[in-house]
């Protein structure tokens, strides 16, 4: 890797008896205190992420995971506001004073059904248990590590500036950040830095899709399904009627939209006409106006299904998120710093694990090199696609840019056991610390370069426009704190 004037030399990161290759990091010498801190604390963050990985907690239930991050931040001089926006596991941790104010997003929720050991074959640690298939065990830890490193930098340089880290629960369907935005907790923040675990190293340019999660609950009348079924009214029939109509309307929606559903509650026994049934929908579109039209259409179908089956329907918006608005100016700074930091360098043990995991995905072994490389900055598409995230809401109220760092095996699918197997090892720790270094370098630039920060903020104002008013897609409902609790 290139030697550069004013370089910052990464210390060798000891992992058992092995060590990651030394890295030269170009950029401002001003960031040295923060980078040195990250280089010398591999063991601290390796233990922290593995502890969260070993105790995966679902959305709004992350008491231990949130608690570990808060404890570490408190020990490093952060003041913490807990239980914000009506969410017990949410928090805002603050260090420093004055302007600028730089925010970091920290997620820590797991996914159901993805329990997995750190081995290259399917081996749940707990049958039907939860697991960190989206890598949030590393996500929150990386943001925390970066925030702490910058607190050391602020103190050493006697620099004006404030660091805020947002403990964000329930990203996987609970839309925790939407409540943080709705409560105005990002007011006064100049820029927010975001990252996500990935199988590659790349700045995010895809805006994704806006999404509404809706539960339709149908209520009928129970009866003996053989003896006197005419006395019953099947709530499950209503669900099936709704699903049938929705599947017919798929032909008439824009190809960039997505509609998918599951039936969590459909009755208890075939010989009892179901009195209650519930279907849960995700409705997505890159454009919020189209999303609203689709939601209204499905609402009408639900009403029709209830009338046709002589049942009653109730609608509950469980979550709703905006598409992402990427700040191009800030994204270019992150791209530069990501290229400076580079990707993950595997030791022999790590490489063997990844090679074996890649074989289970059906992808060629040659893609393993992706983890050590940084992708060029991609074009920013006019219309997003794919998944949704509550990060989108944050991006419409404050300038934000995102990137991915390799904590998973290259070529592995999102939300997979392969992800759980890899990111719970030192590979995940190396990836998260790379993300922390990118954060540190970028934040130092924002804290010391007023011209850059002004350019970031000016782009945001022009992109959002003077008439934009944030209105949450989930309305004024309270956080769905029990959405992951068996009902």
Tab-separated table of C-alpha atoms in Angstrom:
chain	number	residue	atom	x	y	z
A	1	UNK	CA	0.000	0.000	0.000
A	2	UNK	CA	1.223	3.477	-0.849
A	3	UNK	CA	3.336	5.567	1.486
A	4	UNK	CA	2.039	9.086	1.855
A	5	UNK	CA	3.291	12.258	3.411
A	6	UNK	CA	1.692	12.672	6.796
A	7	UNK	CA	0.777	8.948	6.912
A	8	UNK	CA	-0.749	7.252	9.921
A	9	UNK	CA	0.695	3.824	10.539
A	10	UNK	CA	-1.780	1.222	11.721
A	11	UNK	CA	-0.423	-0.899	14.543
A	12	UNK	CA	-0.386	-4.631	14.024
A	13	UNK	CA	-3.640	-6.075	15.294
A	14	UNK	CA	-2.903	-9.189	17.314
A	15	UNK	CA	-5.461	-12.001	16.991
A	16	UNK	CA	-4.349	-14.974	19.090
A	17	UNK	CA	-0.960	-15.872	17.609
A	18	UNK	CA	-1.669	-14.191	14.268
A	19	UNK	CA	-1.555	-10.570	13.185
A	20	UNK	CA	-3.268	-8.501	10.526
A	21	UNK	CA	-0.933	-6.891	8.027
A	22	UNK	CA	0.151	-3.336	8.824
A	23	UNK	CA	-1.652	-0.608	6.933
A	24	UNK	CA	-0.525	2.860	5.962
A	25	UNK	CA	-3.297	5.428	6.145
A	26	UNK	CA	-2.972	8.671	4.282
A	27	UNK	CA	-4.848	11.760	5.301
A	28	UNK	CA	-4.720	14.428	7.926
A	29	UNK	CA	-2.209	13.936	10.709
A	30	UNK	CA	-4.891	15.483	12.902
A	31	UNK	CA	-6.716	12.128	12.980
A	32	UNK	CA	-3.753	10.296	14.500
A	33	UNK	CA	-5.080	10.198	18.065
A	34	UNK	CA	-8.342	8.602	16.947
A	35	UNK	CA	-6.647	6.094	14.629
A	36	UNK	CA	-4.054	5.151	17.239
A	37	UNK	CA	-6.831	4.449	19.718
A	38	UNK	CA	-8.591	2.113	17.289
A	39	UNK	CA	-5.356	0.351	16.395
A	40	UNK	CA	-4.560	-0.389	20.023
A	41	UNK	CA	-7.999	-1.619	21.096
A	42	UNK	CA	-8.705	-4.628	18.891
A	43	UNK	CA	-9.223	-6.884	21.909
A	44	UNK	CA	-11.738	-4.488	23.477
A	45	UNK	CA	-14.030	-4.399	20.472
A	46	UNK	CA	-13.476	-8.029	19.564
A	47	UNK	CA	-14.838	-9.000	22.989
A	48	UNK	CA	-17.693	-6.503	22.798
A	49	UNK	CA	-18.989	-7.583	19.394
A	50	UNK	CA	-18.658	-11.287	20.214
A	51	UNK	CA	-20.554	-10.809	23.473
A	52	UNK	CA	-23.453	-9.202	21.597
A	53	UNK	CA	-23.220	-11.893	18.894
A	54	UNK	CA	-23.453	-14.650	21.531
A	55	UNK	CA	-26.642	-13.175	23.013
A	56	UNK	CA	-28.734	-12.132	19.994
A	57	UNK	CA	-31.787	-10.069	20.901
A	58	UNK	CA	-34.732	-9.211	18.677
A	59	UNK	CA	-36.074	-5.732	17.981
A	60	UNK	CA	-37.063	-3.624	21.002
A	61	UNK	CA	-35.870	-6.458	23.274
A	62	UNK	CA	-32.126	-5.625	23.105
A	63	UNK	CA	-31.617	-4.878	26.803
A	64	UNK	CA	-28.234	-6.595	27.096
A	65	UNK	CA	-26.875	-5.396	23.730
A	66	UNK	CA	-27.931	-1.794	24.311
A	67	UNK	CA	-26.683	-1.984	27.882
A	68	UNK	CA	-23.195	-3.109	26.856
A	69	UNK	CA	-22.796	-0.200	24.428
A	70	UNK	CA	-24.096	2.307	26.976
A	71	UNK	CA	-21.755	0.981	29.639
A	72	UNK	CA	-18.731	1.292	27.359
A	73	UNK	CA	-19.682	4.804	26.290
A	74	UNK	CA	-20.326	5.892	29.860
A	75	UNK	CA	-16.925	4.550	30.933
A	76	UNK	CA	-15.389	6.756	28.236
A	77	UNK	CA	-16.977	9.984	29.385
A	78	UNK	CA	-20.191	10.104	27.355
A	79	UNK	CA	-23.397	11.380	28.911
A	80	UNK	CA	-26.327	9.150	28.035
A	81	UNK	CA	-30.024	9.804	27.685
A	82	UNK	CA	-31.776	6.458	27.954
A	83	UNK	CA	-35.171	5.197	26.843
A	84	UNK	CA	-35.660	8.008	24.334
A	85	UNK	CA	-38.697	8.332	22.030
A	86	UNK	CA	-40.671	5.780	24.015
A	87	UNK	CA	-38.227	2.920	23.345
A	88	UNK	CA	-36.581	1.359	26.439
A	89	UNK	CA	-33.474	0.179	24.556
A	90	UNK	CA	-32.917	3.403	22.589
A	91	UNK	CA	-30.395	5.993	23.714
A	92	UNK	CA	-28.489	9.094	22.692
A	93	UNK	CA	-24.896	9.329	23.963
A	94	UNK	CA	-23.099	12.687	23.764
A	95	UNK	CA	-19.513	13.837	24.127
A	96	UNK	CA	-17.986	17.293	23.683
A	97	UNK	CA	-19.564	20.697	23.240
A	98	UNK	CA	-20.213	23.282	20.579
A	99	UNK	CA	-20.269	23.010	16.806
A	100	UNK	CA	-20.105	21.073	14.567
A	101	UNK	CA	-22.336	18.208	15.750
A	102	UNK	CA	-21.622	14.861	14.093
A	103	UNK	CA	-23.913	11.879	14.589
A	104	UNK	CA	-23.380	8.120	14.313
A	105	UNK	CA	-26.045	5.427	14.034
A	106	UNK	CA	-25.711	2.281	16.148
A	107	UNK	CA	-27.954	-0.742	15.589
A	108	UNK	CA	-27.908	-3.940	17.643
A	109	UNK	CA	-31.001	-6.060	16.930
A	110	UNK	CA	-30.854	-9.634	15.642
A	111	UNK	CA	-33.077	-11.683	13.326
A	112	UNK	CA	-35.360	-14.603	14.251
A	113	UNK	CA	-34.515	-18.136	13.158
A	114	UNK	CA	-30.846	-17.530	12.304
A	115	UNK	CA	-29.035	-19.065	15.270
A	116	UNK	CA	-25.688	-20.376	14.019
A	117	UNK	CA	-22.268	-21.437	15.294
A	118	UNK	CA	-19.043	-20.051	13.806
A	119	UNK	CA	-18.585	-23.072	11.528
A	120	UNK	CA	-18.884	-23.382	7.709
A	121	UNK	CA	-21.973	-25.587	7.787
A	122	UNK	CA	-25.487	-25.184	9.159
A	123	UNK	CA	-25.320	-25.663	12.915
A	124	UNK	CA	-27.800	-23.678	15.017
A	125	UNK	CA	-26.652	-22.978	18.545
A	126	UNK	CA	-30.334	-22.913	19.532
A	127	UNK	CA	-33.050	-24.528	17.475
A	128	UNK	CA	-35.215	-21.798	15.924
A	129	UNK	CA	-33.174	-19.271	17.900
A	130	UNK	CA	-32.164	-15.796	16.819
A	131	UNK	CA	-28.907	-14.768	15.161
A	132	UNK	CA	-27.072	-11.742	13.811
A	133	UNK	CA	-27.605	-12.487	10.119
A	134	UNK	CA	-27.440	-8.776	9.298
A	135	UNK	CA	-24.336	-8.126	11.366
A	136	UNK	CA	-25.768	-5.629	13.818
A	137	UNK	CA	-23.485	-7.094	16.470
A	138	UNK	CA	-20.668	-5.384	14.573
A	139	UNK	CA	-22.659	-2.355	13.400
A	140	UNK	CA	-23.329	-0.814	16.796
A	141	UNK	CA	-19.873	-1.681	18.069
A	142	UNK	CA	-18.133	0.006	15.115
A	143	UNK	CA	-20.096	3.210	15.618
A	144	UNK	CA	-19.354	3.092	19.332
A	145	UNK	CA	-15.646	2.516	18.748
A	146	UNK	CA	-15.515	5.422	16.307
A	147	UNK	CA	-17.322	7.723	18.733
A	148	UNK	CA	-14.952	6.826	21.550
A	149	UNK	CA	-11.903	7.337	19.325
A	150	UNK	CA	-13.175	10.786	18.404
A	151	UNK	CA	-13.763	11.651	22.052
A	152	UNK	CA	-10.042	10.983	22.614
A	153	UNK	CA	-9.250	13.163	19.612
A	154	UNK	CA	-11.467	16.032	20.803
A	155	UNK	CA	-9.909	15.949	24.266
A	156	UNK	CA	-6.324	15.768	23.003
A	157	UNK	CA	-6.770	18.597	20.508
A	158	UNK	CA	-9.044	20.746	22.705
A	159	UNK	CA	-11.277	20.929	19.651
A	160	UNK	CA	-14.767	22.400	19.620
A	161	UNK	CA	-17.343	19.889	18.464
A	162	UNK	CA	-19.934	17.397	19.649
A	163	UNK	CA	-20.235	13.692	18.954
A	164	UNK	CA	-23.637	12.017	19.239
A	165	UNK	CA	-24.238	8.302	18.914
A	166	UNK	CA	-27.805	7.127	18.449
A	167	UNK	CA	-28.617	3.723	19.921
A	168	UNK	CA	-31.203	2.598	17.386
A	169	UNK	CA	-33.281	-0.484	18.237
A	170	UNK	CA	-35.434	-2.648	15.990
A	171	UNK	CA	-34.104	-1.724	12.547
A	172	UNK	CA	-35.345	-5.097	11.286
A	173	UNK	CA	-38.984	-4.148	10.841
A	174	UNK	CA	-39.573	-2.060	13.948
A	175	UNK	CA	-38.394	1.252	12.439
A	176	UNK	CA	-36.755	2.471	15.636
A	177	UNK	CA	-35.041	5.431	13.971
A	178	UNK	CA	-38.350	6.783	12.708
A	179	UNK	CA	-39.379	7.489	16.298
A	180	UNK	CA	-36.035	9.184	16.946
A	181	UNK	CA	-36.628	11.406	13.924
A	182	UNK	CA	-40.261	12.053	14.863
A	183	UNK	CA	-39.182	13.180	18.334
A	184	UNK	CA	-36.771	15.712	16.820
A	185	UNK	CA	-33.655	14.096	18.250
A	186	UNK	CA	-31.609	14.931	15.131
A	187	UNK	CA	-32.338	18.646	15.306
A	188	UNK	CA	-29.119	20.650	15.446
A	189	UNK	CA	-27.008	17.791	14.025
A	190	UNK	CA	-24.840	18.883	11.089
A	191	UNK	CA	-24.188	15.473	9.503
A	192	UNK	CA	-24.758	11.789	10.230
A	193	UNK	CA	-22.410	8.951	9.304
A	194	UNK	CA	-23.831	5.496	8.698
A	195	UNK	CA	-22.401	2.111	7.761
A	196	UNK	CA	-23.601	-1.450	7.403
A	197	UNK	CA	-21.898	-4.843	7.509
A	198	UNK	CA	-21.456	-6.256	4.024
A	199	UNK	CA	-19.620	-8.819	1.929
A	200	UNK	CA	-17.788	-6.008	0.097
A	201	UNK	CA	-16.322	-2.578	0.820
A	202	UNK	CA	-18.273	0.120	-0.977
A	203	UNK	CA	-20.040	3.437	-0.513
A	204	UNK	CA	-23.816	3.115	-0.726
A	205	UNK	CA	-25.459	4.912	-3.637
A	206	UNK	CA	-28.739	2.985	-3.992
A	207	UNK	CA	-31.614	4.766	-2.260
A	208	UNK	CA	-33.512	1.534	-1.645
A	209	UNK	CA	-37.275	1.676	-1.250
A	210	UNK	CA	-39.795	3.360	0.983
A	211	UNK	CA	-41.795	0.766	2.911
A	212	UNK	CA	-44.939	0.363	4.979
A	213	UNK	CA	-45.468	-2.722	7.146
A	214	UNK	CA	-49.177	-3.320	7.657
A	215	UNK	CA	-51.049	-5.948	9.636
A	216	UNK	CA	-54.607	-6.726	8.560
A	217	UNK	CA	-56.518	-8.413	11.371
A	218	UNK	CA	-59.779	-10.148	10.539
A	219	UNK	CA	-62.446	-11.131	13.058
A	220	UNK	CA	-65.140	-13.704	12.282
A	221	UNK	CA	-67.296	-16.251	14.145
A	222	UNK	CA	-66.153	-19.696	15.323
A	223	UNK	CA	-68.177	-22.796	14.583
A	224	UNK	CA	-67.763	-26.539	14.163
A	225	UNK	CA	-66.298	-26.919	10.691
A	226	UNK	CA	-68.169	-30.192	10.072
A	227	UNK	CA	-71.250	-30.008	12.307
A	228	UNK	CA	-72.535	-26.488	11.592
A	229	UNK	CA	-70.055	-24.500	9.469
A	230	UNK	CA	-72.876	-22.214	8.207
A	231	UNK	CA	-72.946	-20.610	11.647
A	232	UNK	CA	-69.329	-19.574	11.339
A	233	UNK	CA	-67.566	-16.770	9.467
A	234	UNK	CA	-63.962	-17.592	8.680
A	235	UNK	CA	-61.358	-14.925	9.366
A	236	UNK	CA	-58.899	-17.101	7.464
A	237	UNK	CA	-61.162	-16.999	4.399
A	238	UNK	CA	-60.946	-13.212	4.589
A	239	UNK	CA	-57.145	-13.332	4.716
A	240	UNK	CA	-57.045	-15.669	1.736
A	241	UNK	CA	-59.475	-13.462	-0.180
A	242	UNK	CA	-57.270	-10.437	0.470
A	243	UNK	CA	-54.127	-12.282	-0.553
A	244	UNK	CA	-55.810	-13.497	-3.748
A	245	UNK	CA	-56.825	-9.970	-4.746
A	246	UNK	CA	-53.339	-8.632	-3.984
A	247	UNK	CA	-51.749	-11.330	-6.110
A	248	UNK	CA	-54.030	-10.285	-8.984
A	249	UNK	CA	-53.096	-6.616	-8.675
A	250	UNK	CA	-49.376	-7.389	-8.974
A	251	UNK	CA	-49.782	-7.238	-12.769
A	252	UNK	CA	-50.827	-3.614	-12.504
A	253	UNK	CA	-48.187	-2.129	-10.199
A	254	UNK	CA	-44.870	-0.565	-11.268
A	255	UNK	CA	-42.161	-3.181	-11.686
A	256	UNK	CA	-39.966	-1.381	-9.143
A	257	UNK	CA	-42.555	-1.930	-6.399
A	258	UNK	CA	-42.634	-4.973	-4.147
A	259	UNK	CA	-45.424	-6.599	-2.120
A	260	UNK	CA	-44.851	-9.584	0.166
A	261	UNK	CA	-46.731	-11.131	3.056
A	262	UNK	CA	-46.932	-13.888	5.639
A	263	UNK	CA	-49.863	-15.243	7.661
A	264	UNK	CA	-48.681	-15.320	11.296
A	265	UNK	CA	-52.150	-16.263	12.613
A	266	UNK	CA	-54.525	-18.451	10.645
A	267	UNK	CA	-56.449	-20.502	13.163
A	268	UNK	CA	-55.721	-23.392	15.500
A	269	UNK	CA	-57.483	-26.499	14.205
A	270	UNK	CA	-58.998	-27.498	10.859
A	271	UNK	CA	-62.281	-28.500	12.485
A	272	UNK	CA	-62.828	-25.034	13.985
A	273	UNK	CA	-63.838	-22.129	11.752
A	274	UNK	CA	-61.120	-19.524	12.526
A	275	UNK	CA	-62.492	-16.619	14.539
A	276	UNK	CA	-59.294	-14.591	14.136
A	277	UNK	CA	-56.630	-14.388	11.441
A	278	UNK	CA	-53.847	-11.938	10.705
A	279	UNK	CA	-51.784	-11.298	7.602
A	280	UNK	CA	-48.689	-9.110	7.687
A	281	UNK	CA	-47.690	-7.146	4.572
A	282	UNK	CA	-44.567	-5.294	3.479
A	283	UNK	CA	-45.407	-2.807	0.711
A	284	UNK	CA	-42.443	-1.120	-0.983
A	285	UNK	CA	-41.710	1.404	-3.703
A	286	UNK	CA	-38.794	3.720	-4.535
A	287	UNK	CA	-41.309	6.583	-4.605
A	288	UNK	CA	-43.475	7.460	-1.615
A	289	UNK	CA	-46.417	8.691	-3.679
A	290	UNK	CA	-46.632	5.321	-5.434
A	291	UNK	CA	-46.247	3.571	-2.088
A	292	UNK	CA	-49.185	5.529	-0.692
A	293	UNK	CA	-51.334	4.619	-3.715
A	294	UNK	CA	-50.495	0.921	-3.383
A	295	UNK	CA	-51.264	0.964	0.326
A	296	UNK	CA	-54.658	2.556	-0.307
A	297	UNK	CA	-55.381	-0.079	-2.972
A	298	UNK	CA	-54.567	-2.937	-0.601
A	299	UNK	CA	-56.609	-1.244	2.132
A	300	UNK	CA	-59.599	-1.289	-0.223
A	301	UNK	CA	-59.015	-4.952	-0.988
A	302	UNK	CA	-58.975	-5.708	2.747
A	303	UNK	CA	-62.315	-3.964	3.189
A	304	UNK	CA	-63.680	-5.919	0.221
A	305	UNK	CA	-62.402	-9.197	1.649
A	306	UNK	CA	-64.120	-8.476	4.949
A	307	UNK	CA	-67.427	-7.635	3.246
A	308	UNK	CA	-67.260	-10.699	1.028
A	309	UNK	CA	-66.710	-13.032	3.961
A	310	UNK	CA	-68.944	-11.175	6.455
A	311	UNK	CA	-66.021	-10.582	8.793
A	312	UNK	CA	-64.562	-7.446	10.317
A	313	UNK	CA	-61.103	-6.042	9.512
A	314	UNK	CA	-58.740	-3.820	11.465
A	315	UNK	CA	-55.616	-2.276	9.988
A	316	UNK	CA	-52.459	-1.592	11.974
A	317	UNK	CA	-49.438	0.194	10.513
A	318	UNK	CA	-46.577	-1.528	12.328
A	319	UNK	CA	-43.752	0.386	10.666
A	320	UNK	CA	-43.019	2.747	7.809
A	321	UNK	CA	-39.754	4.076	6.414
A	322	UNK	CA	-38.597	6.546	3.763
A	323	UNK	CA	-36.231	5.738	0.917
A	324	UNK	CA	-32.648	6.889	1.496
A	325	UNK	CA	-31.333	10.253	0.394
A	326	UNK	CA	-27.563	9.933	-0.046
A	327	UNK	CA	-25.497	13.101	0.260
A	328	UNK	CA	-23.102	12.955	-2.700
A	329	UNK	CA	-20.590	15.419	-1.268
A	330	UNK	CA	-20.261	13.452	1.944
A	331	UNK	CA	-20.269	10.142	0.054
A	332	UNK	CA	-17.208	11.232	-1.930
A	333	UNK	CA	-15.334	12.015	1.294
A	334	UNK	CA	-16.227	8.588	2.650
A	335	UNK	CA	-15.111	6.960	-0.615
A	336	UNK	CA	-11.707	8.622	-0.311
A	337	UNK	CA	-11.319	7.494	3.289
A	338	UNK	CA	-12.567	3.976	2.561
A	339	UNK	CA	-9.935	3.661	-0.139
A	340	UNK	CA	-7.375	4.901	2.372
A	341	UNK	CA	-8.337	2.319	4.977
A	342	UNK	CA	-8.818	-0.562	2.553
A	343	UNK	CA	-10.444	-3.927	3.127
A	344	UNK	CA	-10.012	-6.912	5.410
A	345	UNK	CA	-6.790	-8.931	5.331
A	346	UNK	CA	-7.488	-12.542	6.325
A	347	UNK	CA	-5.038	-14.635	8.283
A	348	UNK	CA	-4.735	-18.323	7.407
A	349	UNK	CA	-7.455	-19.464	9.823
A	350	UNK	CA	-9.894	-16.796	8.667
A	351	UNK	CA	-9.232	-17.490	5.011
A	352	UNK	CA	-9.942	-21.184	5.457
A	353	UNK	CA	-13.279	-20.452	7.145
A	354	UNK	CA	-14.320	-17.999	4.422
A	355	UNK	CA	-13.309	-20.375	1.607
A	356	UNK	CA	-15.458	-23.122	3.095
A	357	UNK	CA	-18.403	-20.787	3.660
A	358	UNK	CA	-18.179	-19.522	0.068
A	359	UNK	CA	-18.507	-23.108	-1.176
A	360	UNK	CA	-21.903	-23.377	0.548
A	361	UNK	CA	-23.169	-20.343	-1.384
A	362	UNK	CA	-22.459	-21.811	-4.820
A	363	UNK	CA	-20.209	-18.887	-5.734
A	364	UNK	CA	-16.648	-19.372	-7.017
A	365	UNK	CA	-13.753	-19.178	-4.560
A	366	UNK	CA	-12.161	-16.446	-6.676
A	367	UNK	CA	-14.483	-13.819	-5.198
A	368	UNK	CA	-12.696	-14.096	-1.860
A	369	UNK	CA	-10.453	-11.200	-2.931
A	370	UNK	CA	-13.433	-8.839	-2.752
A	371	UNK	CA	-13.018	-8.533	1.004
A	372	UNK	CA	-9.591	-6.916	0.648
A	373	UNK	CA	-10.579	-4.478	-2.098
A	374	UNK	CA	-12.630	-1.286	-2.214
A	375	UNK	CA	-15.117	-0.819	-5.013
A	376	UNK	CA	-15.076	2.412	-7.022
A	377	UNK	CA	-17.804	4.921	-6.265
A	378	UNK	CA	-20.874	3.825	-8.220
A	379	UNK	CA	-23.366	6.083	-9.950
A	380	UNK	CA	-26.260	7.402	-7.890
A	381	UNK	CA	-29.362	5.943	-9.590
A	382	UNK	CA	-32.401	8.154	-10.106
A	383	UNK	CA	-34.617	5.468	-8.596
A	384	UNK	CA	-33.714	3.093	-5.787
A	385	UNK	CA	-34.444	-0.611	-5.543
A	386	UNK	CA	-34.338	-3.515	-3.147
A	387	UNK	CA	-34.619	-3.334	0.608
A	388	UNK	CA	-35.759	-0.671	3.036
A	389	UNK	CA	-34.311	0.817	6.205
A	390	UNK	CA	-35.278	3.334	8.845
A	391	UNK	CA	-31.989	5.063	8.014
A	392	UNK	CA	-34.004	6.569	5.165
A	393	UNK	CA	-36.004	8.766	7.534
A	394	UNK	CA	-32.816	10.117	9.106
A	395	UNK	CA	-31.443	10.982	5.656
A	396	UNK	CA	-34.386	13.308	4.956
A	397	UNK	CA	-33.841	15.461	8.046
A	398	UNK	CA	-30.027	15.686	8.193
A	399	UNK	CA	-27.216	15.149	5.632
A	400	UNK	CA	-26.237	11.472	5.641
A	401	UNK	CA	-23.957	9.110	3.770
A	402	UNK	CA	-23.541	5.352	4.119
A	403	UNK	CA	-21.043	2.674	3.226
A	404	UNK	CA	-20.498	-1.037	3.657
A	405	UNK	CA	-17.471	-2.795	5.121
A	406	UNK	CA	-16.680	-6.488	4.658
A	407	UNK	CA	-17.617	-8.465	7.748
A	408	UNK	CA	-19.272	-11.350	5.840
A	409	UNK	CA	-17.917	-13.901	3.386
A	410	UNK	CA	-17.869	-12.453	-0.145
A	411	UNK	CA	-20.845	-13.677	-2.148
A	412	UNK	CA	-22.974	-14.649	0.835
A	413	UNK	CA	-26.630	-13.673	0.918
A	414	UNK	CA	-28.061	-11.147	3.326
A	415	UNK	CA	-29.909	-12.483	6.369
A	416	UNK	CA	-28.196	-15.871	6.104
A	417	UNK	CA	-26.600	-18.353	8.472
A	418	UNK	CA	-23.369	-17.853	6.538
A	419	UNK	CA	-23.332	-14.235	7.718
A	420	UNK	CA	-23.821	-15.274	11.333
A	421	UNK	CA	-21.011	-17.820	11.080
A	422	UNK	CA	-18.466	-15.304	9.803
A	423	UNK	CA	-19.249	-11.981	11.472
A	424	UNK	CA	-19.111	-13.526	14.933
A	425	UNK	CA	-15.373	-14.143	14.462
A	426	UNK	CA	-12.302	-11.922	14.247
A	427	UNK	CA	-13.311	-11.290	10.622
A	428	UNK	CA	-16.257	-9.298	11.895
A	429	UNK	CA	-13.986	-7.404	14.268
A	430	UNK	CA	-11.522	-6.497	11.526
A	431	UNK	CA	-14.365	-5.266	9.329
A	432	UNK	CA	-15.974	-3.193	12.053
A	433	UNK	CA	-12.684	-1.539	12.966
A	434	UNK	CA	-12.166	-0.639	9.324
A	435	UNK	CA	-15.578	1.016	9.442
A	436	UNK	CA	-14.546	2.838	12.622
A	437	UNK	CA	-11.403	4.137	10.927
A	438	UNK	CA	-13.419	5.460	7.993
A	439	UNK	CA	-15.755	7.175	10.452
A	440	UNK	CA	-12.849	8.683	12.367
A	441	UNK	CA	-11.098	10.074	9.285
A	442	UNK	CA	-14.357	11.460	7.891
A	443	UNK	CA	-15.510	13.011	11.162
A	444	UNK	CA	-12.176	14.749	11.683
A	445	UNK	CA	-12.512	16.332	8.244
A	446	UNK	CA	-16.017	17.531	9.048
A	447	UNK	CA	-14.932	18.867	12.434
A	448	UNK	CA	-11.995	20.826	11.021
A	449	UNK	CA	-13.059	21.861	7.502
A	450	UNK	CA	-15.917	24.372	7.640
A	451	UNK	CA	-15.953	24.733	3.856
A	452	UNK	CA	-16.525	21.006	3.398
A	453	UNK	CA	-19.267	20.868	6.010
A	454	UNK	CA	-21.015	23.871	4.460
A	455	UNK	CA	-20.939	22.150	1.067
A	456	UNK	CA	-22.496	19.031	2.589
A	457	UNK	CA	-25.271	21.068	4.202
A	458	UNK	CA	-25.907	23.179	1.102
A	459	UNK	CA	-26.339	20.085	-1.072
A	460	UNK	CA	-28.811	18.707	1.452
A	461	UNK	CA	-30.903	21.891	1.420
A	462	UNK	CA	-31.043	21.966	-2.365
A	463	UNK	CA	-31.907	18.265	-2.693
A	464	UNK	CA	-34.675	18.258	-0.100
A	465	UNK	CA	-36.086	21.546	-1.314
A	466	UNK	CA	-37.628	24.455	0.587
A	467	UNK	CA	-41.134	22.974	0.722
A	468	UNK	CA	-40.282	19.570	2.147
A	469	UNK	CA	-41.947	18.697	5.434
A	470	UNK	CA	-41.164	15.427	7.156
A	471	UNK	CA	-44.279	13.342	7.833
A	472	UNK	CA	-43.627	9.834	9.195
A	473	UNK	CA	-45.223	7.021	7.208
A	474	UNK	CA	-46.187	5.227	10.423
A	475	UNK	CA	-48.265	8.181	11.602
A	476	UNK	CA	-48.527	8.975	15.285
A	477	UNK	CA	-48.558	5.411	16.548
A	478	UNK	CA	-46.386	4.456	19.507
A	479	UNK	CA	-43.415	2.116	18.994
A	480	UNK	CA	-44.566	-1.465	18.408
A	481	UNK	CA	-42.547	-2.741	21.338
A	482	UNK	CA	-44.116	-6.205	21.158
A	483	UNK	CA	-43.831	-6.794	17.402
A	484	UNK	CA	-41.219	-9.513	17.966
A	485	UNK	CA	-43.045	-11.043	20.913
A	486	UNK	CA	-44.999	-14.229	20.185
A	487	UNK	CA	-48.710	-13.443	20.236
